[in-house]
Short mmCIF file of C-alpha atoms in Angstrom, two decimals:
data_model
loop_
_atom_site.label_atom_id
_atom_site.label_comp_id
_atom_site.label_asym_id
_atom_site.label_seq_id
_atom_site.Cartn_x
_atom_site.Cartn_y
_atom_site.Cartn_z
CA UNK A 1 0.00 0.00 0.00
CA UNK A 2 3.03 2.10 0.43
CA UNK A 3 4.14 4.16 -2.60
CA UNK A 4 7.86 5.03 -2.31
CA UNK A 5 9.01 8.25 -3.84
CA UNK A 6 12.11 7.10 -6.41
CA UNK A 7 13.25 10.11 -7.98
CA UNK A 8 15.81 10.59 -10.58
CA UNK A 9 17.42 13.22 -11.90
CA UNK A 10 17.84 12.26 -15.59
CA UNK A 11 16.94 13.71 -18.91
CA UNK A 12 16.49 11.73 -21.78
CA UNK A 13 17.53 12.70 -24.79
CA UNK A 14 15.08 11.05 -26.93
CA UNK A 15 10.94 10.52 -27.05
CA UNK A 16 9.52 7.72 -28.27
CA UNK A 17 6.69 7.96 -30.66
CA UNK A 18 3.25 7.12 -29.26
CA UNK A 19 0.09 7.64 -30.63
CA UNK A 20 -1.35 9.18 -27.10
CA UNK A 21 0.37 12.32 -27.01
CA UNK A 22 -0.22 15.90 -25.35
CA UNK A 23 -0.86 19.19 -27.20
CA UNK A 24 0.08 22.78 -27.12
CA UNK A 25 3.29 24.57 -26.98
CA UNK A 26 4.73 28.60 -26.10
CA UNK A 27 6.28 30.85 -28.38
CA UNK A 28 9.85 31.52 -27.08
CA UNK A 29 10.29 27.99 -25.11
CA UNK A 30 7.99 25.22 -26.35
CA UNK A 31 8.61 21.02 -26.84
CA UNK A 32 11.33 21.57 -29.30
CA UNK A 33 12.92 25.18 -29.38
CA UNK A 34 14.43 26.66 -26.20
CA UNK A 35 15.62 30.46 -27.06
CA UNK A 36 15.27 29.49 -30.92
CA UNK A 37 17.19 26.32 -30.76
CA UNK A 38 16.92 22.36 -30.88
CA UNK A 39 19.33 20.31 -29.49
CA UNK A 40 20.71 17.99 -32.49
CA UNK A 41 23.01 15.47 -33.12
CA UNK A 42 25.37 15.95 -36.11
CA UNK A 43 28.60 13.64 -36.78
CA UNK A 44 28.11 11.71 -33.93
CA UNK A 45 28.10 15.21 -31.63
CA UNK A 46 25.34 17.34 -30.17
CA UNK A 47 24.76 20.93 -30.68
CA UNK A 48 22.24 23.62 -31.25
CA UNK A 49 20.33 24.65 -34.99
CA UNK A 50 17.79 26.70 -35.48
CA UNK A 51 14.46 26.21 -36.83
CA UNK A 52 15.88 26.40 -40.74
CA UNK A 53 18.87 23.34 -39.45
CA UNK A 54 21.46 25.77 -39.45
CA UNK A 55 24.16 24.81 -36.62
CA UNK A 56 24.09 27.73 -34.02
CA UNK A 57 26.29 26.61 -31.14
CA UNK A 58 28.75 23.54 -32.74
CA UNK A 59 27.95 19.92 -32.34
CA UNK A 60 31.36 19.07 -29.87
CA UNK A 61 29.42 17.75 -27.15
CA UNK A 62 28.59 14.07 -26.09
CA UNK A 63 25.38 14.95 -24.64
CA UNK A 64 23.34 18.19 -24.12
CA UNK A 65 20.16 19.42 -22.46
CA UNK A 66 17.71 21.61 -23.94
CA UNK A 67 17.82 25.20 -22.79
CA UNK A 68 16.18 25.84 -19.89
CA UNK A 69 16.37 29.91 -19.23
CA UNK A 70 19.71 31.20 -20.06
CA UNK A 71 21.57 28.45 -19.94
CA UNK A 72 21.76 24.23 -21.27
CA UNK A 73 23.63 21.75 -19.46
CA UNK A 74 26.34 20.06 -21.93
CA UNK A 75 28.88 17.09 -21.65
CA UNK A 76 32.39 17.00 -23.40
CA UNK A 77 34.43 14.01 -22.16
CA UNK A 78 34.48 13.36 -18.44
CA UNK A 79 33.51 17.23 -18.37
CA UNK A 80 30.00 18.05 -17.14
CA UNK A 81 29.04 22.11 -17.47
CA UNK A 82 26.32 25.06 -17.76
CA UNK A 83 26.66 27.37 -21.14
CA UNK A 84 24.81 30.43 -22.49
CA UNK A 85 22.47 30.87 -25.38
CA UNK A 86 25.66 31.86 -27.50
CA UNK A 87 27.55 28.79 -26.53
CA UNK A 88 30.03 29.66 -23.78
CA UNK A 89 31.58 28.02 -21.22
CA UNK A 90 29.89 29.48 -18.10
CA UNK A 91 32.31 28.40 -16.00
CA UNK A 92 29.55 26.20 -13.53
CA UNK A 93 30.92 22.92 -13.64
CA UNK A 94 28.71 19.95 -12.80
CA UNK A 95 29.21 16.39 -12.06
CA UNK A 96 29.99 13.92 -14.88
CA UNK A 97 27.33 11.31 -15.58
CA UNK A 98 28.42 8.51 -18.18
CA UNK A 99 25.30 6.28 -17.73
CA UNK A 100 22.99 6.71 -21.02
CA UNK A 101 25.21 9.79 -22.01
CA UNK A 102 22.74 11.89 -20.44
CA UNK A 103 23.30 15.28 -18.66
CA UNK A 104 21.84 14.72 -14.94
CA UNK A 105 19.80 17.98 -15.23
CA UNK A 106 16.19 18.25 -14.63
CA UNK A 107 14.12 21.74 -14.56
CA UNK A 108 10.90 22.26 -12.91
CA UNK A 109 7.88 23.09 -14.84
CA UNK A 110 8.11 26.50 -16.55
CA UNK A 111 12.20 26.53 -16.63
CA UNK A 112 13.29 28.77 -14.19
CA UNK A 113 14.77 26.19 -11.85
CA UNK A 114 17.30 23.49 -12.67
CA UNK A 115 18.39 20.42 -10.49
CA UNK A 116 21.71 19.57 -11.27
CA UNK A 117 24.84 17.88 -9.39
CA UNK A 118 27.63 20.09 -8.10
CA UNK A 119 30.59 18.88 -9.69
CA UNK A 120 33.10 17.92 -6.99
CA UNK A 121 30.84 16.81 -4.34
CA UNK A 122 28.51 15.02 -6.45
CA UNK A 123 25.34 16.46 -4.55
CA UNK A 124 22.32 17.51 -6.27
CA UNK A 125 21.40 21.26 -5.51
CA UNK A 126 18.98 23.72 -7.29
CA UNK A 127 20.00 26.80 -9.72
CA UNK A 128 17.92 29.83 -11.45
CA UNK A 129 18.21 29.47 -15.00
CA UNK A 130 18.01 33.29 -14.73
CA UNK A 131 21.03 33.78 -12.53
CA UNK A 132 23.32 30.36 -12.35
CA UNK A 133 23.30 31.16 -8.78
CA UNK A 134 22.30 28.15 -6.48
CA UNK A 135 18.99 28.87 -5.30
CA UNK A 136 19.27 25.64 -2.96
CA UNK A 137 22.39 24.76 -2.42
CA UNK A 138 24.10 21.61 -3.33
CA UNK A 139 23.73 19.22 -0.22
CA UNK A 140 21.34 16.44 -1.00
CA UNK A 141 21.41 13.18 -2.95
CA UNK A 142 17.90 13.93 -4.66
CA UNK A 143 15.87 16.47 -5.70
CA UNK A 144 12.26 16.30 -6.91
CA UNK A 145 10.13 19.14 -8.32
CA UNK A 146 6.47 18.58 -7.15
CA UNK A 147 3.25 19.62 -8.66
CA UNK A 148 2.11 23.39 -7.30
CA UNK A 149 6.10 24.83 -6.90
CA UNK A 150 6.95 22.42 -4.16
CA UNK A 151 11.23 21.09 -3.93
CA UNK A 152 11.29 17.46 -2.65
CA UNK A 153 14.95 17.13 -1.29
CA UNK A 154 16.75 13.57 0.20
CA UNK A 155 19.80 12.67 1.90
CA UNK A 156 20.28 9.20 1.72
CA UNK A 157 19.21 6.34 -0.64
CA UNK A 158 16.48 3.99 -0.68
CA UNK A 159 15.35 4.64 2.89
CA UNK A 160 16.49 8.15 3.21
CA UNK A 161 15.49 11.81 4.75
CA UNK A 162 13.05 13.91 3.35
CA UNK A 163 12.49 17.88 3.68
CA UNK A 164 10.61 20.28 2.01
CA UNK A 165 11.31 24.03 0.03
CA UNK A 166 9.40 26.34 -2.26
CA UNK A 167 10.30 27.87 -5.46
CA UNK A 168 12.65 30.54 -4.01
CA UNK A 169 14.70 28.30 -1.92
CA UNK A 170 12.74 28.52 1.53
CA UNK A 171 12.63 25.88 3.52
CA UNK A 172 9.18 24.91 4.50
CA UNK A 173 9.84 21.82 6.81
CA UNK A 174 13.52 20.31 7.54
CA UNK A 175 15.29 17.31 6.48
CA UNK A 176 14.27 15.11 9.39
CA UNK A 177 10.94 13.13 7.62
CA UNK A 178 11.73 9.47 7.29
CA UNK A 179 9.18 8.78 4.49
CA UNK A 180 6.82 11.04 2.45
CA UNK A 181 3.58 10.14 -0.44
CA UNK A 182 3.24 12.46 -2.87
CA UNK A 183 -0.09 13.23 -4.47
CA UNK A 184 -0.93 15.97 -6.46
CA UNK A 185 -4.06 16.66 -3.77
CA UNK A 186 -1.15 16.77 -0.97
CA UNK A 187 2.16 15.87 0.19
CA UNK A 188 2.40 13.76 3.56
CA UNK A 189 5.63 14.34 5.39
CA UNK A 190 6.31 11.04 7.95
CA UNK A 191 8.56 10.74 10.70
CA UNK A 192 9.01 8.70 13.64
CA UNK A 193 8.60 10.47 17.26
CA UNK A 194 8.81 8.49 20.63
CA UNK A 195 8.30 5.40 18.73
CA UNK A 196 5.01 6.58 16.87
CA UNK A 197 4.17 7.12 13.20
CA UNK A 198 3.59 11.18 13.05
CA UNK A 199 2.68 12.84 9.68
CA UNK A 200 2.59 17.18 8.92
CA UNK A 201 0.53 17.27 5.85
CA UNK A 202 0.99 20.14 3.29
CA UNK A 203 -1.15 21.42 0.85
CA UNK A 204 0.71 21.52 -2.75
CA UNK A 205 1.60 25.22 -2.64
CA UNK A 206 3.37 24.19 0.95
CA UNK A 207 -0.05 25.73 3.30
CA UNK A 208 -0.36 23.45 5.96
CA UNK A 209 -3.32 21.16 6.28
CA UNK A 210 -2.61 18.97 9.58
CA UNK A 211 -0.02 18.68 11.90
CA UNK A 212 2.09 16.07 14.08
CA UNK A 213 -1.14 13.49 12.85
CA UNK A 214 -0.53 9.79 14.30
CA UNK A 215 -1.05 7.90 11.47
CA UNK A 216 -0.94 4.20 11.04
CA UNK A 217 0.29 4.18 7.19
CA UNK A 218 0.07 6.91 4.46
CA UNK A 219 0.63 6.71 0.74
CA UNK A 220 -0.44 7.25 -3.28
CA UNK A 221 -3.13 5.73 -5.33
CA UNK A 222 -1.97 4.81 -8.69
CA UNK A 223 -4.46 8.03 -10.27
CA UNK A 224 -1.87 10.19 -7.90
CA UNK A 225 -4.03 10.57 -4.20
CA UNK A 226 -2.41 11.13 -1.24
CA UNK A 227 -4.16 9.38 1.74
CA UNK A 228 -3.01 8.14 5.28
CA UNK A 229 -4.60 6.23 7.86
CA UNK A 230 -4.83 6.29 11.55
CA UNK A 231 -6.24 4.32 14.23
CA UNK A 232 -9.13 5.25 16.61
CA UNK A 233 -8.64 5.55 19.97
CA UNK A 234 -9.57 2.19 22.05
CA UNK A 235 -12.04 4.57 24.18
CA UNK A 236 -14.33 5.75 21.36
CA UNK A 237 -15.17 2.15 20.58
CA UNK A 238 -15.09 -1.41 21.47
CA UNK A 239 -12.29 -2.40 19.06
CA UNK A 240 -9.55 -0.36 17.79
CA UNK A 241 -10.95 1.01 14.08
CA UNK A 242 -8.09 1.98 11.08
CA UNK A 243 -9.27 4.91 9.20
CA UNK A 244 -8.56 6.45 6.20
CA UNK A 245 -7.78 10.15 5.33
CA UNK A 246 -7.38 11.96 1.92
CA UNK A 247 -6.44 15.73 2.37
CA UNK A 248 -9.30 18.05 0.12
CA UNK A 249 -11.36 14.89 0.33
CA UNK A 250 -14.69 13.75 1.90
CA UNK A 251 -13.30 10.77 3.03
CA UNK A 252 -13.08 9.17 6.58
CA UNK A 253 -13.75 5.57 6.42
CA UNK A 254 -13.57 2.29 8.61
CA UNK A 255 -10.89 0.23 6.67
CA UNK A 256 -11.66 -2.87 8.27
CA UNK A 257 -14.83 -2.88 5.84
CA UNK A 258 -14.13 -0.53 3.34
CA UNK A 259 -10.48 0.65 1.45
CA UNK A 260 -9.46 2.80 -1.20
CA UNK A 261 -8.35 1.13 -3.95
CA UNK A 262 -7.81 4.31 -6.25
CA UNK A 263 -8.47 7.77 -6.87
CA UNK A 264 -7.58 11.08 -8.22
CA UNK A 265 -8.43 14.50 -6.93
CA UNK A 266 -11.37 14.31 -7.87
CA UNK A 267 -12.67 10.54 -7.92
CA UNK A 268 -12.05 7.80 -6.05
CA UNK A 269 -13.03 4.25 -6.13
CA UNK A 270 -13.46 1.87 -2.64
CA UNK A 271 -13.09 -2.07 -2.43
CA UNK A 272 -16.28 -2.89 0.63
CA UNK A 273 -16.43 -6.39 2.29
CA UNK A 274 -19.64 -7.44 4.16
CA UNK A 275 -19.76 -10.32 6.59
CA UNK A 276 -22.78 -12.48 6.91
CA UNK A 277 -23.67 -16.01 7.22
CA UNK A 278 -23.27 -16.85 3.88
CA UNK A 279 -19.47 -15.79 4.45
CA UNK A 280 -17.61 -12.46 2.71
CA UNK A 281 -19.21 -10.07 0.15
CA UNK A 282 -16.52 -7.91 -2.16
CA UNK A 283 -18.27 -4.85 -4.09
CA UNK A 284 -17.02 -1.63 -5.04
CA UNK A 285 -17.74 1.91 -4.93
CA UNK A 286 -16.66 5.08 -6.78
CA UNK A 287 -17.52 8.76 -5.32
CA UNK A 288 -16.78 12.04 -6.35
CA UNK A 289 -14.56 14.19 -4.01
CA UNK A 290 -17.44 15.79 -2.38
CA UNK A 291 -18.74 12.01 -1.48
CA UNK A 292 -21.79 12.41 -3.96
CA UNK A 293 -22.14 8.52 -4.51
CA UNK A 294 -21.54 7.87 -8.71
CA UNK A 295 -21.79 4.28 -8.28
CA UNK A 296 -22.57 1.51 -5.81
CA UNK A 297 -22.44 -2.18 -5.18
CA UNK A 298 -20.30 -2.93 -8.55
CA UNK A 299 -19.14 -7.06 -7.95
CA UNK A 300 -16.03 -6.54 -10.16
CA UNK A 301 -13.17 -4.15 -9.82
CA UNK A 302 -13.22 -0.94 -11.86
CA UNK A 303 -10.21 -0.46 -14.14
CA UNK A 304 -7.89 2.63 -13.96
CA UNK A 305 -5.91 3.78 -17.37
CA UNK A 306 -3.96 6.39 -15.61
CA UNK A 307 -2.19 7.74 -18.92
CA UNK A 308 -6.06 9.09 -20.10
CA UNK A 309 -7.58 9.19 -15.98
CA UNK A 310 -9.95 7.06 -17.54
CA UNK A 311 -11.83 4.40 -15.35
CA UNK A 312 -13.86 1.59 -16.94
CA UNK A 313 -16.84 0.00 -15.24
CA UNK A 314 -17.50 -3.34 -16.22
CA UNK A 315 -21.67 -3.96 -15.72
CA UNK A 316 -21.71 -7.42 -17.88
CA UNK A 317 -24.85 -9.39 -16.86
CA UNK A 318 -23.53 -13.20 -16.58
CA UNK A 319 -25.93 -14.03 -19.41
CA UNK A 320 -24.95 -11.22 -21.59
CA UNK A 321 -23.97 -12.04 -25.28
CA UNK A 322 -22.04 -8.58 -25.35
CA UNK A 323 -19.63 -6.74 -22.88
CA UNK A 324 -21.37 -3.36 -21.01
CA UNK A 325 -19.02 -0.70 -19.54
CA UNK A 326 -19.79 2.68 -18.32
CA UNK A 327 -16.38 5.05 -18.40
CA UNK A 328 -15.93 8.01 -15.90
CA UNK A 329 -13.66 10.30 -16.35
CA UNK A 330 -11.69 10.75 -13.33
CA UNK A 331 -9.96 13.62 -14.02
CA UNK A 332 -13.05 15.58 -14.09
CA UNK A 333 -15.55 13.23 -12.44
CA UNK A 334 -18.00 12.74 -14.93
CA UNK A 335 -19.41 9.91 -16.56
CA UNK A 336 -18.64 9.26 -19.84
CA UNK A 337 -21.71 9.42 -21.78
CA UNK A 338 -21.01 9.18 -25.50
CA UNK A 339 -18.70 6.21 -25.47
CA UNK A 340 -20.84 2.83 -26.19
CA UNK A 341 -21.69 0.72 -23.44
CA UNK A 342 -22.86 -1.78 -25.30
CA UNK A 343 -22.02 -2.46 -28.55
CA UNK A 344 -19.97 -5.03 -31.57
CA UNK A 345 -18.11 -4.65 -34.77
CA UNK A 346 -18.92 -7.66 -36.86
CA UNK A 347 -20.10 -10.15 -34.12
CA UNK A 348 -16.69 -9.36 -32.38
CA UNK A 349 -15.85 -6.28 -29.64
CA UNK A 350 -13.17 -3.85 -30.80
CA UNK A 351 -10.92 -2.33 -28.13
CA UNK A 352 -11.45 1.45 -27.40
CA UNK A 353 -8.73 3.80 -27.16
CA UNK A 354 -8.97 6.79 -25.12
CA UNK A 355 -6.59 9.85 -25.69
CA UNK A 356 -5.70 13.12 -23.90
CA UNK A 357 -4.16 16.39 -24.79
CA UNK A 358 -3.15 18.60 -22.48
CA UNK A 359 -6.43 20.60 -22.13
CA UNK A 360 -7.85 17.69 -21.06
CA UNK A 361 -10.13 17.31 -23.64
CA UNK A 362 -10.80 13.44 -24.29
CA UNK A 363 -11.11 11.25 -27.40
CA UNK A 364 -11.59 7.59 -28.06
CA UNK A 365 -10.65 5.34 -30.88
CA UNK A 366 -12.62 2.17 -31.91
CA UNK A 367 -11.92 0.95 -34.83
CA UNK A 368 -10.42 3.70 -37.92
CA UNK A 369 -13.00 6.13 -36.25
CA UNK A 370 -11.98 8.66 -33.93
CA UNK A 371 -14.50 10.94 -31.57
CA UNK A 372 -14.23 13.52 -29.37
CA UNK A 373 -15.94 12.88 -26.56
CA UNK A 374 -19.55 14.68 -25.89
CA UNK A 375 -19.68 13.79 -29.55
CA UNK A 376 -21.18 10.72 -31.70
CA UNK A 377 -20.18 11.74 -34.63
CA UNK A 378 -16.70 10.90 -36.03
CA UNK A 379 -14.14 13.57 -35.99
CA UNK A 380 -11.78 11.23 -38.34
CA UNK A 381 -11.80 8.66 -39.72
CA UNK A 382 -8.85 6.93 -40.95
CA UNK A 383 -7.72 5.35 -44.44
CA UNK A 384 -8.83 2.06 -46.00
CA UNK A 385 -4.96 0.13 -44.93
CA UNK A 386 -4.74 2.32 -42.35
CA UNK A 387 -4.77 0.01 -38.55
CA UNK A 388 -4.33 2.74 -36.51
CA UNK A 389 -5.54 6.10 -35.66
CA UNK A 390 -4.96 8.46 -33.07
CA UNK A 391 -5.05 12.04 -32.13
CA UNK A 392 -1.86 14.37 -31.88
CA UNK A 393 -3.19 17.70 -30.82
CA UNK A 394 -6.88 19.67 -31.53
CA UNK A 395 -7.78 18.91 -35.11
CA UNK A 396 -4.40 17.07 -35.89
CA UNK A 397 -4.70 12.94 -36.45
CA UNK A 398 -2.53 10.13 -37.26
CA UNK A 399 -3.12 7.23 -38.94
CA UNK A 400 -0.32 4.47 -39.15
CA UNK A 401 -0.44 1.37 -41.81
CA UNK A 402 0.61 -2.23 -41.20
CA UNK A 403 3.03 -1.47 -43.60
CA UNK A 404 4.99 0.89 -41.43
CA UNK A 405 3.83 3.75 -43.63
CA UNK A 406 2.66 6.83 -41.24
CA UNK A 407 0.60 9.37 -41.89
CA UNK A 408 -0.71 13.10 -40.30
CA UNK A 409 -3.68 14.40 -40.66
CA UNK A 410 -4.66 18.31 -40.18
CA UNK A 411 -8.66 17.63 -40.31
CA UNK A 412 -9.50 15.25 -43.29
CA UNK A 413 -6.33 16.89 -45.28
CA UNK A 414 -3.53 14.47 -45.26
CA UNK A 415 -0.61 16.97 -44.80
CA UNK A 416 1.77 14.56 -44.35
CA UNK A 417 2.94 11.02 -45.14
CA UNK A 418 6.39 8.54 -44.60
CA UNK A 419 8.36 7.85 -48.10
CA UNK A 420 9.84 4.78 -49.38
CA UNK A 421 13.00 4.52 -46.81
CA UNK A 422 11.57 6.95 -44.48
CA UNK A 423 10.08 6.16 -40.55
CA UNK A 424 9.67 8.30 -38.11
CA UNK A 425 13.25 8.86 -36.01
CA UNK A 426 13.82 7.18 -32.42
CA UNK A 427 12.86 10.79 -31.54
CA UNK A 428 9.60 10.30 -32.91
CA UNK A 429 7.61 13.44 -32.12
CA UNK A 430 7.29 15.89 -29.34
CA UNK A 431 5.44 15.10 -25.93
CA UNK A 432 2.67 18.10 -27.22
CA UNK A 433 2.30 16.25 -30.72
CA UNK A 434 3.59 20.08 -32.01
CA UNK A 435 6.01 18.38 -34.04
CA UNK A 436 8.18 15.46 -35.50
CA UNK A 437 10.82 14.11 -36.88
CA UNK A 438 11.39 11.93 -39.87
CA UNK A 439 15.02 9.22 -40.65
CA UNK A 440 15.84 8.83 -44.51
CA UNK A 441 17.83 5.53 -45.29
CA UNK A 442 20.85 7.27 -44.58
CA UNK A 443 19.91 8.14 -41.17
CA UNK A 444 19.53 12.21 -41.58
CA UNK A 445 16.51 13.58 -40.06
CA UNK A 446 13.90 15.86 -41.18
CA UNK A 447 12.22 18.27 -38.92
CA UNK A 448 8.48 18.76 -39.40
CA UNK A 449 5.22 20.97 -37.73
CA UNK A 450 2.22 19.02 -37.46
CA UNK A 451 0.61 20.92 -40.13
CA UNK A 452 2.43 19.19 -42.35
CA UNK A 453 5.20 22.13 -42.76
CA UNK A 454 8.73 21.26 -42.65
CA UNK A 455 11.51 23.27 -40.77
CA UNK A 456 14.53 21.48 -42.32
CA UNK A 457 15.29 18.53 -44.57
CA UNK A 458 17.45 15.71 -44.46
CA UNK A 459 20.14 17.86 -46.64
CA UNK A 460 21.30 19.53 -43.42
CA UNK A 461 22.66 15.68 -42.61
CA UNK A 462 21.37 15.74 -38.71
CA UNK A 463 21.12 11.97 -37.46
CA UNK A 464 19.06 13.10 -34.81
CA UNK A 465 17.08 15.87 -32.98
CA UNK A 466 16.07 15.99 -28.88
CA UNK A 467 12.80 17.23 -27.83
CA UNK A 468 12.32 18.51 -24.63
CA UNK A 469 10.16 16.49 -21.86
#
């Protein structure tokens, strides 16, 4: 029941293609261009082009980041450092990393903070990409940027030390917490005081929510709620009673008869046992955050997707001939109401696929038909020897043949499609769907919008191009 918090300060420098992907993207600082550049690969070595492919800062590094602020982290031998937007040596040295010839850099959500390992202590600290200064200095073995601002930091591994900072480098609670769950309703700081389990519970913006709690447990559903539970005292009953609580939630429950199974912020789903003489009843529940009741008494188990926040609600009859689901939405807490509960493709059941962009509007594949949910008419629908379909961002599609052959879609225009020779790169595409990249036969990549509208061509002989996470 426990959810650990493993954090690692890594970035990749490639994104595999999938055909669930988010959508949107800035002007200045978006999926693929930091201050007007991309981080690619030419002769083996990473640099910097611009959107047309021309090399702006050379490709003489082993590994780079993307720019985040002023400055991208780069790698050069056994030689880990910071440089500016016009390619100098900054002078902020950093550890060296060899493992997946990846920079250990990591930046919080809108860039202006960078985790990063001073160089000759190895420690992980946190710097303004506006300064270079450390804004938290290097003295930790982990650092984790939370949802809402919040700075995670660890000393120790595995079973370490846990404290707490906001986005300027305050420290909102000290190292001393033995164990922490991380939700993005909460964060539940745990540590150990005269031999009892005590938690100090913080809101995600670091306002606190309870203090020095005696808890019994505490941890994170899979759809990313923070809960812990605590025990009654003996006095208020006959029996000592474990009980759950989930910060910003109507939730206080007996656990010896009822436990959370899973939940976001703003559904949640309960496994209930009954006891009677004809032995142990399991059903299941799933509430909204205010406790308003969506379902009750379900006899099988509700299934989470967590990469859509999708939960499907399986309400087969035994004797049915077809399946019958209901789908909530979790993310929102609503049901579902378009998708078919009941329904078959030519005497068989076709799989749905449910995608997200980052506006959290929702869409479901079955079949070459995509909809947009709220919706029951098709939005696209894809070609004759196409197998799969998908969405990449509002009005943008992809359809993908057995074949290999790939193809993008703005509306019903195809604006886009794979040559003889050509597949999309081990980059792929962008996390936003905002763009992608294509590999010749000779291994140069192409750089393409998702309109169809290509920034540079396989002439500029780049083997390969890193979008940023």
């Amino acid at each position: 029941m426990k959810k650990k918090v493993v954090i690692v300060i890594a970035l990749a420098l490639s994104v595999i293609l999938a055909l669930t992907l988010l959508a949107g993207c800035a002007k200045t600082t978006d999926s693929a261009f930091s201050q007007g550049m991309i981080a690619v690969q030419k002769d083996g070595l990473w640099g910097f082009a611009d959107e047309n492919g021309d090399i702006a800062i050379e490709c003489k590094y082993d590994s780079v980041s993307p720019f985040y602020g002023e400055y991208a982290a780069v790698q050069m031998g056994s030689r880990s450092f910071l440089i500016d937007v016009k390619g100098n040596d900054t002078g902020i040295e950093l550890a060296s990393v060899s493992v997946d010839a990846s920079v250990s850099v990591a930046a919080n959500e809108d860039r202006t903070l960078l985790a990063a390992r001073e160089k000759y202590t190895g420690l992980a600290g946190v710097l303004s990409t506006e300064s270079g200064e450390w804004v938290i200095r290097a003295a930790y073995d982990m650092i984790d940027f939370l949802e809402g601002g919040l700075v995670l930091v660890t000393i120790g591994s595995g079973s370490g030390n846990y404290g707490l900072f906001d986005a300027t480098g305050a420290e909102i609670c000290p190292v001393e917490y033995t164990d922490c769950a991380i939700g993005e309703n909460a964060v539940i700081m745990e540590k150990t005081v005269q031999g009892e389990r005590v938690a100090d519970v913080f809101a995600t913006d670091g306002t606190v929510i309870s203090e020095d709690v005696k808890i019994a447990d505490a941890g994170t559903t899979k759809g990313g709620l923070a809960y812990y539970e605590y025990t009654t005292p003996a006095t208020d009953t006959a029996a000592e009673k474990v009980n759950q609580v989930v910060p910003g939630m109507n939730w206080d429950k007996d656990t010896s008869v009822s436990e959370l199974i899973e939940g976001t912020t703003s559904v949640y789903v309960t496994e209930d046992t009954a006891t009677s003489a004809e032995g142990v009843t399991t059903t299941y529940s799933v509430f909204k955050a205010d406790g308003t009741a969506l379902f009750n008494g379900l006899t099988k188990a509700p299934v989470y997707y967590k990469d859509t926040g999708v939960l499907q609600i399986d309400r087969t009859a035994a004797d049915a001939t077809a399946p019958s689901y209901t789908y909530v939405d979790m993310k929102s807490g609503s049901a579902l109401e378009n998708v078919p509960n009941d329904f078959t493709v030519n005497g068989e059941t076709p799989a749905i696929s449910f995608m997200r962009l980052d506006d959290d509007s929702l869409y479901y594949a079955i079949g070459k038909e995509v909809f947009a949910m709220g919706n029951s008419t098709a939005v696209f629908t894809g070609a004759e020897d196409e197998e799969e379909v998908g969405v990449l961002a509002a009005n943008v599609f992809v359809g993908a043949t057995e074949t290999g052959v790939t193809r993008i879609y703005n509306g019903t225009a195809r604006v886009f499609e794979t040559g003889a020779g050509e597949a999309f790169s081990g980059s792929g595409m962008s996390v936003d769907g905002a763009y992608f990249a294509v590999t010749n036969a000779e291994g140069y990549v192409a750089l393409y919008k998702n309109d169809g509208t290509r920034l540079f061509g396989f002439d500029k002989e780049i083997t390969d191009v890193s979008f940023a996470e």
